[in-house]
PDB file of C-alpha atoms in Angstrom:
ATOM      1  CA  MET A  27      97.127  40.998 -17.671  1.00  0.00           C
ATOM      2  CA  ARG A  28     100.369  39.940 -16.048  1.00  0.00           C
ATOM      3  CA  ARG A  29      99.605  42.179 -13.032  1.00  0.00           C
ATOM      4  CA  ILE A  30      96.159  40.541 -12.487  1.00  0.00           C
ATOM      5  CA  THR A  31      97.742  37.056 -12.563  1.00  0.00           C
ATOM      6  CA  PHE A  32     100.423  38.138 -10.074  1.00  0.00           C
ATOM      7  CA  ILE A  33      97.816  39.715  -7.716  1.00  0.00           C
ATOM      8  CA  GLY A  34      95.641  36.571  -8.020  1.00  0.00           C
ATOM      9  CA  ALA A  35      98.597  34.362  -7.093  1.00  0.00           C
ATOM     10  CA  ILE A  36      99.390  36.537  -4.067  1.00  0.00           C
ATOM     11  CA  LEU A  37      95.773  36.387  -2.915  1.00  0.00           C
ATOM     12  CA  CYS A  38      95.768  32.590  -3.219  1.00  0.00           C
ATOM     13  CA  VAL A  39      98.963  32.315  -1.127  1.00  0.00           C
ATOM     14  CA  VAL A  40      97.564  34.683   1.517  1.00  0.00           C
ATOM     15  CA  ALA A  41      94.294  32.708   1.611  1.00  0.00           C
ATOM     16  CA  LEU A  42      96.177  29.435   2.041  1.00  0.00           C
ATOM     17  CA  MET A  43      98.362  30.860   4.797  1.00  0.00           C
ATOM     18  CA  GLY A  44      95.337  32.313   6.562  1.00  0.00           C
ATOM     19  CA  SER A  45      93.561  28.981   6.557  1.00  0.00           C
ATOM     20  CA  CYS A  46      96.532  27.348   8.309  1.00  0.00           C
ATOM     21  CA  VAL A  47      96.533  29.700  11.299  1.00  0.00           C
ATOM     22  CA  ASN A  48      95.608  27.909  14.557  1.00  0.00           C
ATOM     23  CA  ASN A  49      95.166  24.584  12.775  1.00  0.00           C
ATOM     24  CA  SER A  50      98.159  22.928  14.388  1.00  0.00           C
ATOM     25  CA  PRO A  51      97.454  19.462  15.766  1.00  0.00           C
ATOM     26  CA  LYS A  52      96.166  19.544  19.309  1.00  0.00           C
ATOM     27  CA  LYS A  53      97.181  16.952  21.841  1.00  0.00           C
ATOM     28  CA  VAL A  54      94.000  15.187  22.882  1.00  0.00           C
ATOM     29  CA  ASP A  55      93.724  12.621  25.622  1.00  0.00           C
ATOM     30  CA  ASN A  56      91.716   9.822  24.025  1.00  0.00           C
ATOM     31  CA  SER A  57      92.172   7.344  26.871  1.00  0.00           C
ATOM     32  CA  GLU A  58      88.588   7.711  28.031  1.00  0.00           C
ATOM     33  CA  LYS A  59      87.268   7.484  24.474  1.00  0.00           C
ATOM     34  CA  VAL A  60      89.347   4.370  23.807  1.00  0.00           C
ATOM     35  CA  ALA A  61      88.038   2.807  26.984  1.00  0.00           C
ATOM     36  CA  GLU A  62      84.454   3.575  25.988  1.00  0.00           C
ATOM     37  CA  ASP A  63      85.037   2.167  22.501  1.00  0.00           C
ATOM     38  CA  SER A  64      86.793  -0.912  23.861  1.00  0.00           C
ATOM     39  CA  ILE A  65      84.065  -1.990  26.233  1.00  0.00           C
ATOM     40  CA  ASP A  66      80.939  -1.818  24.163  1.00  0.00           C
ATOM     41  CA  VAL A  67      77.554  -1.948  25.866  1.00  0.00           C
ATOM     42  CA  ASN A  68      76.482  -4.382  23.132  1.00  0.00           C
ATOM     43  CA  ASP A  69      78.979  -7.118  24.021  1.00  0.00           C
ATOM     44  CA  SER A  70      78.152 -10.157  21.895  1.00  0.00           C
ATOM     45  CA  THR A  71      80.261 -12.522  23.995  1.00  0.00           C
ATOM     46  CA  LEU A  72      78.528 -15.505  25.610  1.00  0.00           C
ATOM     47  CA  TYR A  73      79.909 -16.650  28.965  1.00  0.00           C
ATOM     48  CA  GLY A  74      79.591 -20.041  30.558  1.00  0.00           C
ATOM     49  CA  VAL A  75      81.238 -23.329  31.407  1.00  0.00           C
ATOM     50  CA  CYS A  76      82.497 -25.986  29.009  1.00  0.00           C
ATOM     51  CA  GLY A  77      80.052 -28.897  29.218  1.00  0.00           C
ATOM     52  CA  GLU A  78      80.612 -32.657  29.099  1.00  0.00           C
ATOM     53  CA  GLY A  79      79.050 -32.790  25.620  1.00  0.00           C
ATOM     54  CA  THR A  80      82.083 -31.033  24.137  1.00  0.00           C
ATOM     55  CA  ALA A  81      83.862 -33.079  21.464  1.00  0.00           C
ATOM     56  CA  MET A  82      86.324 -32.519  18.626  1.00  0.00           C
ATOM     57  CA  HIS A  83      83.976 -30.463  16.427  1.00  0.00           C
ATOM     58  CA  THR A  84      81.270 -29.433  18.902  1.00  0.00           C
ATOM     59  CA  LEU A  85      81.199 -27.236  21.963  1.00  0.00           C
ATOM     60  CA  GLU A  86      78.621 -27.560  24.701  1.00  0.00           C
ATOM     61  CA  LEU A  87      78.404 -24.277  26.566  1.00  0.00           C
ATOM     62  CA  ILE A  88      76.389 -24.096  29.773  1.00  0.00           C
ATOM     63  CA  THR A  89      75.721 -20.370  29.969  1.00  0.00           C
ATOM     64  CA  ASP A  90      75.574 -18.328  33.152  1.00  0.00           C
ATOM     65  CA  ASP A  91      71.761 -18.539  33.102  1.00  0.00           C
ATOM     66  CA  GLY A  92      71.986 -22.366  33.263  1.00  0.00           C
ATOM     67  CA  LEU A  93      70.986 -23.102  29.662  1.00  0.00           C
ATOM     68  CA  SER A  94      72.941 -25.601  27.590  1.00  0.00           C
ATOM     69  CA  HIS A  95      73.847 -24.676  23.996  1.00  0.00           C
ATOM     70  CA  SER A  96      75.720 -26.664  21.340  1.00  0.00           C
ATOM     71  CA  TYR A  97      77.946 -24.966  18.774  1.00  0.00           C
ATOM     72  CA  MET A  98      79.919 -26.315  15.845  1.00  0.00           C
ATOM     73  CA  ILE A  99      83.692 -25.754  15.881  1.00  0.00           C
ATOM     74  CA  ASN A 100      85.462 -25.576  12.540  1.00  0.00           C
ATOM     75  CA  LEU A 101      88.927 -26.945  13.223  1.00  0.00           C
ATOM     76  CA  ASP A 102      89.710 -27.222   9.505  1.00  0.00           C
ATOM     77  CA  ASP A 103      90.687 -23.553   9.362  1.00  0.00           C
ATOM     78  CA  SER A 104      94.402 -22.812   9.323  1.00  0.00           C
ATOM     79  CA  ILE A 105      93.950 -20.677  12.446  1.00  0.00           C
ATOM     80  CA  SER A 106      91.838 -22.212  15.180  1.00  0.00           C
ATOM     81  CA  GLY A 107      89.355 -19.971  16.947  1.00  0.00           C
ATOM     82  CA  VAL A 108      89.834 -21.881  20.215  1.00  0.00           C
ATOM     83  CA  GLN A 109      92.363 -20.267  22.560  1.00  0.00           C
ATOM     84  CA  GLY A 110      93.353 -21.976  25.796  1.00  0.00           C
ATOM     85  CA  GLY A 111      91.827 -25.380  25.080  1.00  0.00           C
ATOM     86  CA  LEU A 112      88.485 -26.979  25.929  1.00  0.00           C
ATOM     87  CA  LEU A 113      88.342 -28.765  29.261  1.00  0.00           C
ATOM     88  CA  THR A 114      85.079 -29.696  30.916  1.00  0.00           C
ATOM     89  CA  GLY A 115      84.293 -27.278  33.743  1.00  0.00           C
ATOM     90  CA  ASP A 116      86.521 -24.465  32.485  1.00  0.00           C
ATOM     91  CA  ARG A 117      84.988 -21.006  32.169  1.00  0.00           C
ATOM     92  CA  LEU A 118      84.738 -19.807  28.553  1.00  0.00           C
ATOM     93  CA  ALA A 119      84.016 -16.656  26.579  1.00  0.00           C
ATOM     94  CA  VAL A 120      82.460 -17.508  23.195  1.00  0.00           C
ATOM     95  CA  ILE A 121      81.670 -15.522  20.042  1.00  0.00           C
ATOM     96  CA  THR A 122      79.218 -17.239  17.687  1.00  0.00           C
ATOM     97  CA  SER A 123      78.157 -16.877  14.085  1.00  0.00           C
ATOM     98  CA  VAL A 124      75.382 -18.494  12.051  1.00  0.00           C
ATOM     99  CA  GLU A 125      76.582 -19.951   8.757  1.00  0.00           C
ATOM    100  CA  TYR A 126      74.631 -22.256   6.439  1.00  0.00           C
ATOM    101  CA  GLY A 127      71.936 -22.629   9.090  1.00  0.00           C
ATOM    102  CA  ASP A 128      74.356 -23.895  11.766  1.00  0.00           C
ATOM    103  CA  THR A 129      75.679 -21.921  14.717  1.00  0.00           C
ATOM    104  CA  PHE A 130      79.473 -21.939  14.949  1.00  0.00           C
ATOM    105  CA  ALA A 131      81.725 -20.956  17.855  1.00  0.00           C
ATOM    106  CA  ILE A 132      84.088 -18.792  15.818  1.00  0.00           C
ATOM    107  CA  LYS A 133      86.127 -17.566  18.782  1.00  0.00           C
ATOM    108  CA  VAL A 134      86.536 -19.307  22.149  1.00  0.00           C
ATOM    109  CA  ILE A 135      88.741 -17.942  24.934  1.00  0.00           C
ATOM    110  CA  ASN A 136      89.316 -20.225  27.903  1.00  0.00           C
ATOM    111  CA  LEU A 137      89.130 -17.810  30.844  1.00  0.00           C
ATOM    112  CA  THR A 138      90.406 -20.458  33.275  1.00  0.00           C
ATOM    113  CA  THR A 139      93.605 -20.756  31.217  1.00  0.00           C
ATOM    114  CA  LEU A 140      93.858 -16.952  30.970  1.00  0.00           C
ATOM    115  CA  LEU A 141      93.956 -16.506  34.762  1.00  0.00           C
ATOM    116  CA  GLY A 142      97.352 -16.523  36.429  1.00  0.00           C
ATOM    117  CA  LYS A 143     100.728 -14.814  36.499  1.00  0.00           C
ATOM    118  CA  TRP A 144     102.283 -13.615  33.231  1.00  0.00           C
ATOM    119  CA  VAL A 145     105.611 -11.960  32.447  1.00  0.00           C
ATOM    120  CA  SER A 146     107.226 -10.270  29.437  1.00  0.00           C
ATOM    121  CA  LEU A 147     110.180  -7.923  28.955  1.00  0.00           C
ATOM    122  CA  ASP A 148     108.290  -4.925  30.351  1.00  0.00           C
ATOM    123  CA  LYS A 149     105.244  -6.394  32.123  1.00  0.00           C
ATOM    124  CA  ASN A 150     104.833  -8.653  35.132  1.00  0.00           C
ATOM    125  CA  PHE A 151     101.224  -9.102  36.244  1.00  0.00           C
ATOM    126  CA  GLU A 152      98.600 -11.487  37.528  1.00  0.00           C
ATOM    127  CA  ILE A 153      95.176 -11.809  35.898  1.00  0.00           C
ATOM    128  CA  LYS A 154      92.719 -12.504  38.696  1.00  0.00           C
ATOM    129  CA  GLU A 155      89.160 -13.733  38.673  1.00  0.00           C
ATOM    130  CA  GLY A 156      86.557 -10.986  38.798  1.00  0.00           C
ATOM    131  CA  GLY A 157      88.279  -8.600  36.382  1.00  0.00           C
ATOM    132  CA  SER A 158      91.244  -7.361  38.395  1.00  0.00           C
ATOM    133  CA  VAL A 159      94.915  -7.336  37.436  1.00  0.00           C
ATOM    134  CA  LYS A 160      97.722  -7.097  39.958  1.00  0.00           C
ATOM    135  CA  SER A 161     100.994  -5.601  38.710  1.00  0.00           C
ATOM    136  CA  VAL A 162     104.131  -7.130  40.207  1.00  0.00           C
ATOM    137  CA  MET A 163     106.615  -4.577  38.790  1.00  0.00           C
ATOM    138  CA  GLU A 164     106.708  -1.362  40.793  1.00  0.00           C
ATOM    139  CA  SER A 165     108.644   0.474  38.063  1.00  0.00           C
ATOM    140  CA  GLU A 166     105.964  -0.094  35.415  1.00  0.00           C
ATOM    141  CA  THR A 167     104.799   3.208  33.890  1.00  0.00           C
ATOM    142  CA  ARG A 168     101.231   2.186  32.952  1.00  0.00           C
ATOM    143  CA  PRO A 169     100.301  -0.912  34.972  1.00  0.00           C
ATOM    144  CA  TRP A 170      97.145  -2.772  34.027  1.00  0.00           C
ATOM    145  CA  THR A 171      94.626  -2.861  36.866  1.00  0.00           C
ATOM    146  CA  SER A 172      91.549  -4.421  35.230  1.00  0.00           C
ATOM    147  CA  TRP A 173      90.636  -6.841  32.461  1.00  0.00           C
ATOM    148  CA  ALA A 174      87.512  -7.881  30.576  1.00  0.00           C
ATOM    149  CA  ILE A 175      86.480  -9.744  27.456  1.00  0.00           C
ATOM    150  CA  CYS A 176      84.417  -7.685  25.023  1.00  0.00           C
ATOM    151  CA  ASN A 177      83.257  -8.945  21.631  1.00  0.00           C
ATOM    152  CA  GLY A 178      85.992 -11.576  21.655  1.00  0.00           C
ATOM    153  CA  HIS A 179      88.801  -9.177  22.555  1.00  0.00           C
ATOM    154  CA  LEU A 180      90.823  -8.954  25.749  1.00  0.00           C
ATOM    155  CA  VAL A 181      90.729  -5.451  27.258  1.00  0.00           C
ATOM    156  CA  PHE A 182      93.299  -4.344  29.855  1.00  0.00           C
ATOM    157  CA  ASN A 183      92.304  -0.906  31.225  1.00  0.00           C
ATOM    158  CA  SER A 184      91.869   0.874  27.878  1.00  0.00           C
ATOM    159  CA  ASP A 185      94.225  -1.354  25.837  1.00  0.00           C
ATOM    160  CA  THR A 186      92.369  -3.760  23.529  1.00  0.00           C
ATOM    161  CA  PHE A 187      94.026  -6.950  22.242  1.00  0.00           C
ATOM    162  CA  ASP A 188      93.117  -9.913  20.107  1.00  0.00           C
ATOM    163  CA  VAL A 189      94.148 -13.177  21.761  1.00  0.00           C
ATOM    164  CA  ALA A 190      96.343 -14.576  18.992  1.00  0.00           C
ATOM    165  CA  GLU A 191      97.440 -17.606  21.009  1.00  0.00           C
ATOM    166  CA  LEU A 192      96.776 -18.840  24.527  1.00  0.00           C
ATOM    167  CA  GLY A 193      98.391 -21.953  25.901  1.00  0.00           C
ATOM    168  CA  ALA A 194      99.323 -23.514  29.206  1.00  0.00           C
ATOM    169  CA  ASP A 195     102.664 -21.684  29.357  1.00  0.00           C
ATOM    170  CA  SER A 196     102.478 -18.834  26.821  1.00  0.00           C
ATOM    171  CA  MET A 197     100.167 -16.117  25.556  1.00  0.00           C
ATOM    172  CA  PHE A 198     100.420 -13.891  22.477  1.00  0.00           C
ATOM    173  CA  LEU A 199      98.292 -10.748  22.282  1.00  0.00           C
ATOM    174  CA  GLU A 200      97.965  -8.586  19.189  1.00  0.00           C
ATOM    175  CA  ASN A 201      96.755  -5.050  18.548  1.00  0.00           C
ATOM    176  CA  ARG A 202      97.508  -2.331  16.008  1.00  0.00           C
ATOM    177  CA  HIS A 203     100.899  -1.682  17.651  1.00  0.00           C
ATOM    178  CA  GLY A 204     102.187  -5.248  17.312  1.00  0.00           C
ATOM    179  CA  ILE A 205     102.270  -8.702  18.852  1.00  0.00           C
ATOM    180  CA  TYR A 206     103.193  -9.126  22.512  1.00  0.00           C
ATOM    181  CA  GLY A 207     104.426 -12.400  23.963  1.00  0.00           C
ATOM    182  CA  PHE A 208     104.016 -13.448  27.590  1.00  0.00           C
ATOM    183  CA  LYS A 209     105.308 -16.427  29.548  1.00  0.00           C
ATOM    184  CA  ARG A 210     103.394 -17.971  32.435  1.00  0.00           C
ATOM    185  CA  VAL A 211     105.063 -17.702  35.837  1.00  0.00           C
ATOM    186  CA  LYS A 212     104.384 -20.470  38.332  1.00  0.00           C
TER     187      LYS A 212
END
């Protein structure tokens, strides 16, 4: 009986060792997959210009097709969904949600405020109109060359960020790796 148990144990160990052969982690380049996931074909972002009907709790968005839409803005939340301010004539990217029968602008990114030159400890770049990014640092290992807004997120090349804060002189971007602060350069 003891011999059968010993042989069974050896067979289990051999089976376990055999299942581990050639199962070492493989290095896979997911940059293209990340890029595809980041820029979804079903982008729910609405683009347009901030209209004159914008007030403290309402946003008038004149979309790219010329239609005017009004959205509620809930400023009572501890974290405002408006990044970069609301100034008539500024270009906006808006994510909406229907709650209690009303349509709310739950995330607003002022694209006019986003444009410009930004610097951090390891990045120095200019966000330009039309989706291009110009890197100022020649020594940068992975310079950003393009940007887009997709489903309320800012995408640089294949790096996706949530715009945590956007102001006249500072910007904070967040992703799963951390929070990154940038200062505007004049």
